[in-house]
């Protein structure tokens, strides 16, 4: 307030939400750094540690650590008793490396691929152009397949999601009625692996670009599932899509413009056997376009791709009906996504 302002006429609106929003990315960055530095792994065994001990365990400098660690307490990632820290239940469940519920790969993927790109949102809004990181700095989003190590990290980050997605999908559908499924754009086959583990009678195929085959072979071989999950290499717009009782499209439609989505769903309809089912999931936008998280996700797709965006649930259902499917039931999935399930009439 300047000295000339009258406190009686100063605005009564609390600026707190504005300030918090202004610095919201600092909180995200604290989480990203904690994962990258291995803070949660360093506390995984349950032995609390003070700041000096954590500096040793994580190879960090002491100067900033107390503020960093207490910020993590405030953000719900650590707990502090006197001067010693331990993981919160949330961090212990999802951020301890090598645990089956680990989501740190997704956090790191976010740090690596989103952070710099979002720093260019203003330019993107001015030009309408997607923004990619400088390829010389190794962060070019659209080019990651050229670097196998980067591609592997990307897919491992996606697996953090597909483990949980697979477990959910395993419960959501009456898989006993079906004998085969195809994961379209199934990457290195992780979702397919989770589903065949949950329903051993299922025969699974992962369809993805031929260049993904080596990553699939390595991952599925490592899981010991090579005889239960097959790989079909091809372009889903140009090559035949193998027939299956159930076709899954996870994080696929959001990569393309509406015309391509409709075209792809038409091809999927041909691939689904009569009496079969299609499952589509993405971070779909609520029909009122009011959920900021879904809209941020959509904006992200526009930032990293020329044609991608999230889309409304109603649009997805309309495209599925247009392709020939019936129903089109929408359900929330994992609190972050929407699952739309539609059917192809029995012959
Ligand atoms: C965003 S990832 C989604 C992976 C996985 N479905 C998931 O949800 O974790 C998109 C996948 O689609 C594959 N893909 C993209 N365009 C494709 C095309 N034209 N034909 C076949 N696969 C494609 C990519 O290689 C990638 O594995």
XYZ file of N, CA, C and O in Angstrom, residues 118 161 165 254 281-302 309-313 330-340:
168
model
N 6.661 -25.688 -20.736
C 5.676 -24.752 -20.159
C 6.266 -23.372 -19.956
O 5.548 -22.378 -19.948
N 1.956 -45.021 -14.785
C 0.516 -44.874 -14.962
C -0.141 -46.186 -15.390
O -1.166 -46.586 -14.867
N -3.484 -48.056 -14.290
C -4.576 -48.129 -15.266
C -4.971 -49.582 -15.500
O -6.142 -49.928 -15.551
N -5.815 -38.129 -27.876
C -5.422 -36.743 -27.549
C -4.218 -36.268 -28.371
O -3.887 -35.099 -28.361
N -9.427 -44.147 -22.953
C -9.202 -43.270 -21.799
C -8.183 -42.197 -22.128
O -7.263 -42.397 -22.904
N -8.448 -41.051 -21.552
C -7.601 -39.878 -21.690
C -7.987 -38.966 -20.535
O -8.950 -39.248 -19.817
N -7.288 -37.840 -20.427
C -7.707 -36.858 -19.417
C -8.768 -35.979 -20.077
O -8.553 -34.784 -20.319
N -9.908 -36.589 -20.378
C -10.942 -35.877 -21.136
C -11.473 -34.677 -20.360
O -11.514 -34.684 -19.123
N -11.915 -33.682 -21.118
C -12.421 -32.445 -20.519
C -13.894 -32.644 -20.169
O -14.650 -33.228 -20.954
N -14.289 -32.178 -18.975
C -15.702 -32.271 -18.602
C -16.525 -31.442 -19.594
O -16.023 -30.468 -20.180
N -17.770 -31.830 -19.761
C -18.560 -31.217 -20.840
C -18.785 -29.721 -20.646
O -18.988 -28.990 -21.616
N -18.709 -29.257 -19.387
C -18.844 -27.805 -19.143
C -17.513 -27.064 -19.310
O -17.465 -25.846 -19.104
N -16.453 -27.814 -19.569
C -15.107 -27.226 -19.687
C -14.777 -26.384 -18.447
O -14.361 -25.227 -18.551
N -14.968 -27.002 -17.264
C -14.761 -26.223 -16.042
C -13.620 -26.762 -15.177
O -13.169 -26.067 -14.268
N -13.145 -27.973 -15.428
C -12.118 -28.560 -14.567
C -10.744 -28.061 -15.025
O -10.264 -28.431 -16.102
N -10.077 -27.210 -14.208
C -8.818 -26.617 -14.687
C -7.742 -27.652 -14.964
O -6.932 -27.485 -15.872
N -7.729 -28.767 -14.191
C -6.664 -29.753 -14.409
C -6.770 -30.370 -15.803
O -5.766 -30.596 -16.480
N -7.996 -30.659 -16.219
C -8.181 -31.248 -17.560
C -7.818 -30.223 -18.636
O -7.239 -30.562 -19.662
N -8.150 -28.958 -18.374
C -7.845 -27.918 -19.372
C -6.339 -27.683 -19.459
O -5.799 -27.471 -20.547
N -5.650 -27.783 -18.315
C -4.189 -27.652 -18.343
C -3.574 -28.809 -19.121
O -2.600 -28.640 -19.870
N -4.162 -29.971 -18.956
C -3.669 -31.132 -19.683
C -3.855 -30.932 -21.193
O -2.978 -31.261 -22.005
N -4.981 -30.355 -21.541
C -5.259 -30.097 -22.962
C -4.290 -29.059 -23.522
O -3.735 -29.207 -24.621
N -4.069 -28.030 -22.718
C -3.118 -26.992 -23.130
C -1.733 -27.608 -23.314
O -0.984 -27.254 -24.241
N -1.412 -28.537 -22.437
C -0.116 -29.215 -22.561
C 0.002 -29.927 -23.913
O 1.033 -29.824 -24.591
N -1.052 -30.632 -24.288
C -1.001 -31.331 -25.582
C -0.820 -30.343 -26.723
O -0.138 -30.611 -27.701
N -1.441 -29.171 -26.595
C -1.286 -28.152 -27.653
C 0.129 -27.584 -27.649
O 0.637 -27.177 -28.690
N -4.756 -32.313 -28.395
C -5.458 -31.609 -27.313
C -6.301 -32.658 -26.594
O -6.543 -33.736 -27.143
N -6.709 -32.352 -25.384
C -7.736 -33.205 -24.786
C -9.055 -32.831 -25.443
O -9.132 -31.875 -26.222
N -10.104 -33.568 -25.128
C -11.385 -33.379 -25.810
C -12.501 -33.683 -24.823
O -12.274 -34.346 -23.806
N -13.691 -33.205 -25.137
C -14.802 -33.383 -24.200
C -15.311 -34.827 -24.234
O -15.282 -35.492 -25.280
N -15.827 -35.266 -23.102
C -16.405 -36.607 -23.007
C -17.505 -36.758 -24.057
O -17.585 -37.770 -24.761
N -19.414 -43.247 -19.795
C -18.223 -42.560 -19.297
C -18.113 -42.748 -17.788
O -19.105 -42.622 -17.074
N -16.905 -43.061 -17.317
C -16.662 -43.218 -15.878
C -15.349 -42.533 -15.524
O -14.397 -42.580 -16.312
N -15.258 -41.962 -14.314
C -13.958 -41.436 -13.870
C -12.969 -42.580 -13.701
O -13.361 -43.692 -13.339
N -11.704 -42.289 -13.957
C -10.673 -43.309 -13.848
C -9.496 -42.731 -13.078
O -8.887 -41.736 -13.521
N -9.196 -43.311 -11.925
C -8.062 -42.908 -11.085
C -8.090 -41.438 -10.674
O -7.049 -40.874 -10.374
N -9.229 -40.808 -10.749
C -9.330 -39.412 -10.315
C -8.747 -38.413 -11.294
O -8.940 -37.211 -11.147
N -8.022 -38.884 -12.288
C -7.371 -37.964 -13.227
C -7.876 -38.136 -14.651
O -7.721 -37.242 -15.478
N -8.447 -39.286 -14.961
C -8.807 -39.623 -16.334
C -10.305 -39.937 -16.441
O -10.985 -40.059 -15.433
N -10.742 -40.086 -17.698
C -12.101 -40.568 -17.946
C -11.998 -41.779 -18.859
O -11.220 -41.777 -19.825
N -12.787 -42.796 -18.515
C -12.845 -44.013 -19.333
C -14.196 -44.051 -20.039
O -15.233 -43.945 -19.396
N -14.170 -44.184 -21.359
C -15.415 -44.353 -22.103
C -15.427 -45.767 -22.684
O -14.465 -46.196 -23.336
